[in-house]
Coordinates of C-alpha atoms in Angstrom, one line a residue:
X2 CA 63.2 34.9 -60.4
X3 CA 61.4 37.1 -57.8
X4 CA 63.8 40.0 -57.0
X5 CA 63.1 39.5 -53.1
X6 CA 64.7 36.2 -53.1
X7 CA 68.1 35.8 -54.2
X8 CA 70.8 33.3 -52.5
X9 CA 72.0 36.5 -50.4
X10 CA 68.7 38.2 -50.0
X11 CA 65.9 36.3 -48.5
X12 CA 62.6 36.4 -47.7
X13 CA 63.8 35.2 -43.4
X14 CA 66.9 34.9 -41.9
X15 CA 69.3 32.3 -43.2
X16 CA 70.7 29.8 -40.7
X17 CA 73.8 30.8 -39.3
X18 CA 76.5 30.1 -36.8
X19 CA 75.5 31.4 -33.6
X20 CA 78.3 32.8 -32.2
X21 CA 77.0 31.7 -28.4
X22 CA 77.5 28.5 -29.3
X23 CA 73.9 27.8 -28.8
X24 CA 72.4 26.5 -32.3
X25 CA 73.1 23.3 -34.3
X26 CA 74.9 25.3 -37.4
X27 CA 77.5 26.3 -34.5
X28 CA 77.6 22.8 -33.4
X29 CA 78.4 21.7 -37.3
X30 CA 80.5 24.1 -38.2
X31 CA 82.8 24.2 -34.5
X32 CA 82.7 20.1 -33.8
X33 CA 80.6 18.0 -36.2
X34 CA 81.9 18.6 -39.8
X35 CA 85.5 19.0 -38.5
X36 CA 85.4 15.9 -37.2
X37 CA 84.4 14.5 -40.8
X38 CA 87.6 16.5 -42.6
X39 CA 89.4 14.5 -39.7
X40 CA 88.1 10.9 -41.3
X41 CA 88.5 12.2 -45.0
X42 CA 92.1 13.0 -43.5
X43 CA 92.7 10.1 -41.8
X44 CA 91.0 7.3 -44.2
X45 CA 93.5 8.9 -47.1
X46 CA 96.1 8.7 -45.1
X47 CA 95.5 4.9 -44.9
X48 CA 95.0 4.8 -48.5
X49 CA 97.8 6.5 -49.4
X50 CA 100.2 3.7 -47.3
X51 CA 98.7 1.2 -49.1
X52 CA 100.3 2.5 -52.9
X53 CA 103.3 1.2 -54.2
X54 CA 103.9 4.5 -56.5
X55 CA 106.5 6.9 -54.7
X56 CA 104.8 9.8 -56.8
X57 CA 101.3 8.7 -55.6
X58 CA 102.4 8.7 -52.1
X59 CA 104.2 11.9 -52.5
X60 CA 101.3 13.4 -54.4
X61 CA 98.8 12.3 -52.0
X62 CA 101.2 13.4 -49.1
X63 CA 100.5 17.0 -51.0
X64 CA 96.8 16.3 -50.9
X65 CA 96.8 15.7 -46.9
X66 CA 98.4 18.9 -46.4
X67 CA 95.6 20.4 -48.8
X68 CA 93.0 18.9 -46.9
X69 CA 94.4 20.3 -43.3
X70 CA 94.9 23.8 -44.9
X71 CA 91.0 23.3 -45.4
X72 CA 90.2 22.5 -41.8
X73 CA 92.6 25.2 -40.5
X74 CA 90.3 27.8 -43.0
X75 CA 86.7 26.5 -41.6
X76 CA 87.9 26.5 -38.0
X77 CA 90.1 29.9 -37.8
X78 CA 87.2 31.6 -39.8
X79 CA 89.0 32.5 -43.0
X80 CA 87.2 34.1 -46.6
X81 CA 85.6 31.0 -48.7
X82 CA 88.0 31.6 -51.4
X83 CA 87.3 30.8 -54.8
X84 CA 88.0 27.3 -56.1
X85 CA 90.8 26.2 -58.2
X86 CA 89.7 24.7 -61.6
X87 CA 89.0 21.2 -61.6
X88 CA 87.9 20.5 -65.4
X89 CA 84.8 18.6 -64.0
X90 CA 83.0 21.3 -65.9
X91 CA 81.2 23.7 -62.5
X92 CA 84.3 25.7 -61.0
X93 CA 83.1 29.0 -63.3
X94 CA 79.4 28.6 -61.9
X95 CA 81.0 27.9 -58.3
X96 CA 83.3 31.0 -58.7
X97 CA 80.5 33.3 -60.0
X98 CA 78.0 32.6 -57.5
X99 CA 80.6 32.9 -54.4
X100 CA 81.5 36.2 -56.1
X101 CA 78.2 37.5 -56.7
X102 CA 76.9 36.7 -53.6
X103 CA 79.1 36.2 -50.9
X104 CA 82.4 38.1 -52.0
X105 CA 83.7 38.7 -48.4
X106 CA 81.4 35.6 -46.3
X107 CA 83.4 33.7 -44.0
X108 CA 82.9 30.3 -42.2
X109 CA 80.7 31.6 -39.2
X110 CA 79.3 34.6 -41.4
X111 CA 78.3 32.7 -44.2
X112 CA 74.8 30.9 -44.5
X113 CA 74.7 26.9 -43.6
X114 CA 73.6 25.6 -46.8
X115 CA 76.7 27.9 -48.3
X116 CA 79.7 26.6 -46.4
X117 CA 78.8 23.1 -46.2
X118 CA 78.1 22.8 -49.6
X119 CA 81.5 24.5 -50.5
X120 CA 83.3 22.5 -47.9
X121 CA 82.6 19.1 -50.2
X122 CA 83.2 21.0 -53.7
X123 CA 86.6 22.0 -52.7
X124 CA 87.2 18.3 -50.8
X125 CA 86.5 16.8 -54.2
X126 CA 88.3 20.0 -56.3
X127 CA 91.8 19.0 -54.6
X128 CA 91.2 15.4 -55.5
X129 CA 89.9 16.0 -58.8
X130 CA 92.9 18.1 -59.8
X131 CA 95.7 15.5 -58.8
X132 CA 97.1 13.3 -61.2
X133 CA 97.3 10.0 -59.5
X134 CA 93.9 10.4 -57.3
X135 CA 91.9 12.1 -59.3
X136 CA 89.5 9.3 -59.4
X137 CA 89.5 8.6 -55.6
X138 CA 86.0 8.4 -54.0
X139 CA 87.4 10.0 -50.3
X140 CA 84.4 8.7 -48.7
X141 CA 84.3 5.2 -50.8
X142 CA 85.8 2.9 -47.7
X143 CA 83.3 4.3 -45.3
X144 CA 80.2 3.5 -47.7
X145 CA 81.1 0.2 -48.4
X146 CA 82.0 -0.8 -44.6
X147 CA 78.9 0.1 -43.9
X148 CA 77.3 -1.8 -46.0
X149 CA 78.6 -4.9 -46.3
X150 CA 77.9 -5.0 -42.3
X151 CA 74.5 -4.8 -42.3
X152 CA 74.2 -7.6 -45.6
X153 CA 72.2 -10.1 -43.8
X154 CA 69.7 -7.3 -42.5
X155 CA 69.9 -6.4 -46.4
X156 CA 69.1 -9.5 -47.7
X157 CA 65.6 -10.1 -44.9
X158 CA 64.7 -6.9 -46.4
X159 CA 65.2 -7.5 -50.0
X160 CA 62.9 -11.3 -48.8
X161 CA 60.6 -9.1 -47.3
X162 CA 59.8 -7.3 -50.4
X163 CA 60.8 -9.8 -53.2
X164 CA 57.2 -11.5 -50.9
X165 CA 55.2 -8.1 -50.5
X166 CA 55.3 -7.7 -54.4
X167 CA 54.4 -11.0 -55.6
X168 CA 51.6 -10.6 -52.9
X169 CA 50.6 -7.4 -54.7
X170 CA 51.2 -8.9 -57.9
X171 CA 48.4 -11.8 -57.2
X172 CA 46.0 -9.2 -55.6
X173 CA 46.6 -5.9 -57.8
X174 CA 42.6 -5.2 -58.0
X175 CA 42.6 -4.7 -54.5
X176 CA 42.8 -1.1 -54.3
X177 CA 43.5 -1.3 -50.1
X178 CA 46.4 -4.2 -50.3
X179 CA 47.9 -1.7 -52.8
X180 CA 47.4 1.3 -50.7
X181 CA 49.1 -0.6 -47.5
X182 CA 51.6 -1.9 -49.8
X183 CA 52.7 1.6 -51.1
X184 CA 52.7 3.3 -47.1
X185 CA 55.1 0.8 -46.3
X186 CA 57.2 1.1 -49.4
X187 CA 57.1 4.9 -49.1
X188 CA 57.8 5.2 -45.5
X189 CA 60.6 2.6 -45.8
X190 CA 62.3 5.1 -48.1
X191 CA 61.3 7.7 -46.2
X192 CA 63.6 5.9 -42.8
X193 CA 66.1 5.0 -44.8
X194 CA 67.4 8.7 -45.2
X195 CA 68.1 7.8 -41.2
X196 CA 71.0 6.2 -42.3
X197 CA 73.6 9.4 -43.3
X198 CA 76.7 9.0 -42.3
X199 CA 77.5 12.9 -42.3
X200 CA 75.4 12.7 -39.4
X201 CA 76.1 9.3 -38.1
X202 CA 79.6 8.6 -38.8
X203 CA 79.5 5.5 -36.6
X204 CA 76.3 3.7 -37.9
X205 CA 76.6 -0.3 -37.2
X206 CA 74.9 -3.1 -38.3
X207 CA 72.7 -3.6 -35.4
X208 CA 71.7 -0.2 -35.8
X209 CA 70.8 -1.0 -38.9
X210 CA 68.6 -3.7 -37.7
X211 CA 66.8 -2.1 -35.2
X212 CA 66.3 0.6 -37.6
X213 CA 64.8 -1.7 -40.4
X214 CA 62.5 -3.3 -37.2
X215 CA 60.5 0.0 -36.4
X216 CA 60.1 0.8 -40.2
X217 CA 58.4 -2.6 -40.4
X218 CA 56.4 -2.6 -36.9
X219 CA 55.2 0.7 -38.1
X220 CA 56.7 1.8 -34.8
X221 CA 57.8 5.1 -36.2
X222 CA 54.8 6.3 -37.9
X223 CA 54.3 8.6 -35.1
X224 CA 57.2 10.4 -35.4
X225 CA 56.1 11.9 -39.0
X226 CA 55.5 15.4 -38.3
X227 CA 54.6 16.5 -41.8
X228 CA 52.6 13.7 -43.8
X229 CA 51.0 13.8 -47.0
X230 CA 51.2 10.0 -47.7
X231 CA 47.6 9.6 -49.1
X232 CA 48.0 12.9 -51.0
X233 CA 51.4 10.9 -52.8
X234 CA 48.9 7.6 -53.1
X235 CA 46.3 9.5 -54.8
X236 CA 48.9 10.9 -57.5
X237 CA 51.0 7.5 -57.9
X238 CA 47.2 5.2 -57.8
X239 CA 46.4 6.8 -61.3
X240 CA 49.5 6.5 -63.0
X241 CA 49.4 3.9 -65.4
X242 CA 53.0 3.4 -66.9
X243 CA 54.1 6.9 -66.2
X244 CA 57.8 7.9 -65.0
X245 CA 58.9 8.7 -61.6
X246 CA 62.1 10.5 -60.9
X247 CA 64.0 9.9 -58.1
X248 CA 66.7 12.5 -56.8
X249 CA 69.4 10.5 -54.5
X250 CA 70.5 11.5 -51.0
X251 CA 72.5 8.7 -49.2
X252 CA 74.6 5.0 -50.5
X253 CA 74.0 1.9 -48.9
X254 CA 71.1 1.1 -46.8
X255 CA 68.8 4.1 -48.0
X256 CA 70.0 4.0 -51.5
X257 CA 68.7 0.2 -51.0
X258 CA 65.6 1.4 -49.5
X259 CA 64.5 3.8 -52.9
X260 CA 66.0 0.7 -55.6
X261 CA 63.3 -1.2 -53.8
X262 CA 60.2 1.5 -54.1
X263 CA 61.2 1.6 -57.9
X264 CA 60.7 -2.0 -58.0
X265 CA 57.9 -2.2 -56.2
X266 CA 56.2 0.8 -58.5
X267 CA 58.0 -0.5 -62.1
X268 CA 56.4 -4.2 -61.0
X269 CA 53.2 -3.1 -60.1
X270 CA 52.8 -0.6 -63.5
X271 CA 52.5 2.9 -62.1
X272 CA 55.8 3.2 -63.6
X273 CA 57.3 2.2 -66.9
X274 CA 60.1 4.2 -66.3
X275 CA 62.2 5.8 -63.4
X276 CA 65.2 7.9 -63.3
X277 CA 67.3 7.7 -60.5
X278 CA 69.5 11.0 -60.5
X279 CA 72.7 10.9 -58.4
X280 CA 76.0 13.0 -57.5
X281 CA 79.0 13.4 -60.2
X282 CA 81.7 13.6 -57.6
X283 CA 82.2 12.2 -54.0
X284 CA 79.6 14.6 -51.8
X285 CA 78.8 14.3 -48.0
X286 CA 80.0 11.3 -46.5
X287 CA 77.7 8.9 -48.0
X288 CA 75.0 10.7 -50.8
X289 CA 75.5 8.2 -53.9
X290 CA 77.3 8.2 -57.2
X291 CA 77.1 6.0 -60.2
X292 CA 79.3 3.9 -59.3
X293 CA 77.8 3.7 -55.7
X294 CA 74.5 2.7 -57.5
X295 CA 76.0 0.0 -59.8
X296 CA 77.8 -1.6 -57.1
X297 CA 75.0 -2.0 -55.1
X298 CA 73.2 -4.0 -57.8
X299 CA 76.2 -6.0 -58.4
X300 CA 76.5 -6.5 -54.4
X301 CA 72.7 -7.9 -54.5
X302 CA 73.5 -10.0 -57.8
X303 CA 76.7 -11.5 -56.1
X304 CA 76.7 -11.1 -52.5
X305 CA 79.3 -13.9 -52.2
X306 CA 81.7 -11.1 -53.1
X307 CA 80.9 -9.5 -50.0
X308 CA 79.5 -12.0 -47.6
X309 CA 76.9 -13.9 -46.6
X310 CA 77.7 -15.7 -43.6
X311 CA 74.4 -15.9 -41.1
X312 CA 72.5 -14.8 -44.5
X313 CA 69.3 -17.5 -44.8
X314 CA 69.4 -19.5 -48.0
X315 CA 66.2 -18.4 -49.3
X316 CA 66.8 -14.7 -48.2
X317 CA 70.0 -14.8 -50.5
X318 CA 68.0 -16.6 -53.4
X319 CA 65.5 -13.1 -53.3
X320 CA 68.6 -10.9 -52.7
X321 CA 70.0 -12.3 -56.0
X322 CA 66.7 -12.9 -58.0
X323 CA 66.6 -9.0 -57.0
X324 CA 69.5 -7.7 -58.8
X325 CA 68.9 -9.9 -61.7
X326 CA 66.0 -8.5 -62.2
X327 CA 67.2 -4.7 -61.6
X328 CA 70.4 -5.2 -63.9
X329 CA 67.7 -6.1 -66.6
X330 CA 65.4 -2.6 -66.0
X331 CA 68.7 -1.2 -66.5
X332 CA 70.4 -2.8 -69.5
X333 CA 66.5 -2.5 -70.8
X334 CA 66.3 1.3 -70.1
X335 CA 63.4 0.9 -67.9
X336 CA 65.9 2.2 -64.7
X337 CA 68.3 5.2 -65.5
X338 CA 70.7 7.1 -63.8
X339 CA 72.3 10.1 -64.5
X340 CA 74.8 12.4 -62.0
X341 CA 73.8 15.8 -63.4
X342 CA 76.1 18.9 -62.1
X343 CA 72.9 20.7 -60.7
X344 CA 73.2 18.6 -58.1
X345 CA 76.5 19.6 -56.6
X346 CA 76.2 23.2 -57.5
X347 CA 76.3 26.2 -55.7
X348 CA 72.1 27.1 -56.7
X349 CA 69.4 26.1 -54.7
X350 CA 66.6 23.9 -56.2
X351 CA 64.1 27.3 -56.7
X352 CA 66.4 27.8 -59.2
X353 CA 66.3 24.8 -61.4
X354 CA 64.1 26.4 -64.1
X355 CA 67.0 29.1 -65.1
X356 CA 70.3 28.0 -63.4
X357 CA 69.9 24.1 -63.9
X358 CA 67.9 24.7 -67.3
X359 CA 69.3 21.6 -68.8
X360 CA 68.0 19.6 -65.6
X361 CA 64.6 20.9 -65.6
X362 CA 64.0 21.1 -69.0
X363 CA 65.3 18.2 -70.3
X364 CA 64.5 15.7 -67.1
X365 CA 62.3 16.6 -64.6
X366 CA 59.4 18.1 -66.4
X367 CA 59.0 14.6 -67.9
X368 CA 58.3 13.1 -65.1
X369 CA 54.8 12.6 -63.3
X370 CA 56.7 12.6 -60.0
X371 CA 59.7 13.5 -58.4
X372 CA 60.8 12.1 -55.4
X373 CA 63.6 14.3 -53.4
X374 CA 65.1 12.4 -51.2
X375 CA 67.0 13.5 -47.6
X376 CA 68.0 16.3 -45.5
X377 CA 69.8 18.4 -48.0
X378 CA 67.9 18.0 -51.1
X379 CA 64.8 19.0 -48.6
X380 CA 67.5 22.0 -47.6
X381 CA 68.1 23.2 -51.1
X382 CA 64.4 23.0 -51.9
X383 CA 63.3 25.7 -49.6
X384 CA 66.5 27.3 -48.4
X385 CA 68.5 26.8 -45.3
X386 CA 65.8 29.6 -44.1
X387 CA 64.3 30.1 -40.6
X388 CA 60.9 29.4 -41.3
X389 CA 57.8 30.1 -39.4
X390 CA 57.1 26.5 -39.1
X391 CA 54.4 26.0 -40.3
X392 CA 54.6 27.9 -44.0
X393 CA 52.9 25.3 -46.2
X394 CA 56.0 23.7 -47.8
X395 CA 54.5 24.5 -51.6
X396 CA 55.1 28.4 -50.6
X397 CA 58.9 27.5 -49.8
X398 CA 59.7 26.1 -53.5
X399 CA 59.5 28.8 -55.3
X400 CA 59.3 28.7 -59.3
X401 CA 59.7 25.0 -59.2
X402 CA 56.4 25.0 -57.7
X403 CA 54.5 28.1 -59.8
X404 CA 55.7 26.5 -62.9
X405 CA 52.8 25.2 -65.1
X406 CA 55.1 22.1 -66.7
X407 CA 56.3 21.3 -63.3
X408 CA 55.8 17.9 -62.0
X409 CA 54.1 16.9 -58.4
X410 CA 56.9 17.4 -56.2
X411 CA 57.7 14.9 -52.7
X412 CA 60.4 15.8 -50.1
X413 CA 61.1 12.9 -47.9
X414 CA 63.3 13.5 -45.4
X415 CA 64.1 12.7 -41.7
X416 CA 65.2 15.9 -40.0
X417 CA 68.7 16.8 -39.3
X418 CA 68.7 20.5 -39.6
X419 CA 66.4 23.0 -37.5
X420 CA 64.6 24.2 -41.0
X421 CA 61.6 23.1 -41.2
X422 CA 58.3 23.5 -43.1
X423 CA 54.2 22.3 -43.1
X424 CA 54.4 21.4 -39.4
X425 CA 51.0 22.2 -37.4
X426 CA 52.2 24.7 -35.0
X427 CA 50.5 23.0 -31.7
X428 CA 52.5 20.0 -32.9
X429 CA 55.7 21.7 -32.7
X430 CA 54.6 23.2 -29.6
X431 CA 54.6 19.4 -28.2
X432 CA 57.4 18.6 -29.4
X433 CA 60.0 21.2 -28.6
X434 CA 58.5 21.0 -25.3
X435 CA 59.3 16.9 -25.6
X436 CA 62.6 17.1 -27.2
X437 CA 64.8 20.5 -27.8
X438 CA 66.5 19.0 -30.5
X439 CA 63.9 17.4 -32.2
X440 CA 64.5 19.0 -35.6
X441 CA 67.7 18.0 -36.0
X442 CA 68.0 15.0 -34.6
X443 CA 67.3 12.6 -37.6
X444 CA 64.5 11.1 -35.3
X445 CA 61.3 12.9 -36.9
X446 CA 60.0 12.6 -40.9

């Protein structure tokens, strides 16, 4: 690892709390991510009156007052302390990283990517160390609410593509239908990532739909700042068979939007295999777990379970022909997912060839592609870092990206942090001058 880059040592200044009040790591850190502790407060509290065990309710009465120590700590500035052992098998590579680098760092001293990313490892530590909810997905309720709202827009989508691949299907020589085919695939994944609910906590259906109508009207194509679509085409248009990871951000309607892209690339042969990698424990409002990713394919199997009421009959007839077909690629081995501890760790993704060896070595260097999905995997990839904008994002990655074994590497992300990377400067010119808050406003890919 170059010795002028370590987590506490970097090339430019790391984003911080302005103390003015006056930059959007302030805003998170004083208003935003309280407000989430809040909910994860508040939703366990409703979870908690609905047990019929007096030593779950007292135990999770325990856990409440855990959780509001927490807040008090992020809002009155306080050390990050070390975390208490958990036995989910990362607390030693937590406590040696917060030690070695940022002994002393408080809330407002500490980098962005550093407290928020220790905010949801000790949420989940005092959960995971309980007896009775050790197994509690905090942010579960949320997720799933979601969701099942916006199940008829789920189901015209899941139509819209069940259509678009059967057309590519009968067409496949036709190198332009395939290329028009794949934008739409891609940048449909790519808007997805709109839906976080760390950012938008209050995400409804309708939003949902509108959001779903610009990705398909092509509507939002100007609002890609940085794209390198026909560079991705180019890679994916010669695969024949080959495997294509994909590393996780959010549940629900995004998580939807990348099942989809595999099946459209698994049914079309550029991939004979993809690896869907996902979170081990509960992490930022809505990114997915296992069990968020299996329930989605059971959801689009049976959506009677959760409702289809205004669904159209042949809408739900692709929805479930869908998840029939994706439970197969996965009892078949053809889909995989696995919730590696890289992922919630303390490391940024520059350090994937040493600190998450077992990751690199053993996954990602097998693939022909990687796709990183989201805001924070885009963060970890080049550091919470004040950029000059327009650093060519391959400069930002590090090792992963000087490696010889590495894999091509895709970020995509919609914005919601002002770090940023490959943007013509003139561009950003326009748009700062169009929109202060444009880089963090989850409107721009």
């Amino acid at each position: 690892m170059s010795s002028e880059f370590t987590p506490s040592s970097t090339p430019f200044k790391p984003l911080t709390a302005a103390r003015d009040g006056s930059n959007f790591t302030y805003e998170s850190l004083h208003n935003r991510v309280p407000h989430i502790l809040t909910d994860v407060i508040n939703d366990f509290y409703a979870s908690i009156q609905k047990s019929t065990s007096p030593a779950a309710i007292s135990e999770g009465k325990a856990l409440t007052s855990q959780l509001s120590q927490l807040k008090h700590e992020m809002v009155t500035d306080k050390v990050l302390t070390p975390l208490d052992d958990d036995k989910v098998g990362d607390i030693d590579v937590w406590n040696h990283w917060l030690g070695l680098y940022f002994p002393t760092a408080t809330w407002y001293t500490t980098p962005f990517l550093t407290w928020e990313t220790y905010l949801y490892r000790r949420i989940a530590s005092i959960f995971k160390r309980s007896e009775h909810w050790s197994r509690h997905d905090f942010f579960a309720m949320k997720k799933e609410a979601t969701f099942k709202a916006s199940m008829v827009a789920v189901a015209k989508l899941c139509s819209r593509v069940d259509a678009l691949t059967r057309d590519s299907l009968a067409d496949s020589e036709n190198k332009t239908k395939m290329h028009l085919a794949f934008v739409e695939m891609l940048q449909a994944s790519l808007w997805g990532n709109q839906t976080d609910l760390s950012m938008f906590p209050d995400l409804n259906s309708e939003a949902l739909e509108e959001m779903q109508a610009r990705i398909s009207s092509g509507e939002n194509n100007s609002k890609i700042v940085a794209n390198d679509t026909d560079r991705i085409w180019k890679i994916v248009s010669q695969l024949q068979g080959g495997r294509i990871d994909i590393v996780l951000d959010n549940s629900g309607f995004e998580l939807l939007q990348d099942v989809l892209l595999a099946h459209w690339l698994v049914s079309l042969g550029y991939a004979q295999k993809v690896v869907f990698h996902s979170k081990r424990i509960p992490w930022y409002v809505s990114d997915v777990t296992n069990e968020d990713f299996f329930w989605l394919v059971r959801a689009a199997q049976t959506p009677s379970l959760i409702g289809t009421k205004g669904m159209a009959t042949e809408d739900e007839a692709a929805l479930v022909g869908l998840g029939n077909q994706w439970s197969q690629f996965l009892a078949d081995g053809t889909w995989e997912v696995k919730d590696e501890l890289f992922w919630t760790g303390p490391y940024g993704f520059r350090y994937l060839p040493t600190e998450g060896k077992d990751v690199w070595d053993n996954e990602l260097i097998k693939a022909d592609l990687v796709i990183f999905k989201g805001d924070l995997n885009y963060r970890k990839l080049i550091y919470d870092l004040e950029w000059p904008i327009s650093t060519p994002f391959v400069d930002a990655l590090g090792d992963i990206a000087t490696d010889p074994r590495a894999p091509a590497i895709v970020a995509l992300r919609t914005s919601k942090c002002d770090t940023i990377t490959g943007v013509d400067p003139d561009r950003a010119k326009e748009l700062f001058a169009k929109q202060k808050d444009w880089m963090y406003s989850g409107q721009y890919g």
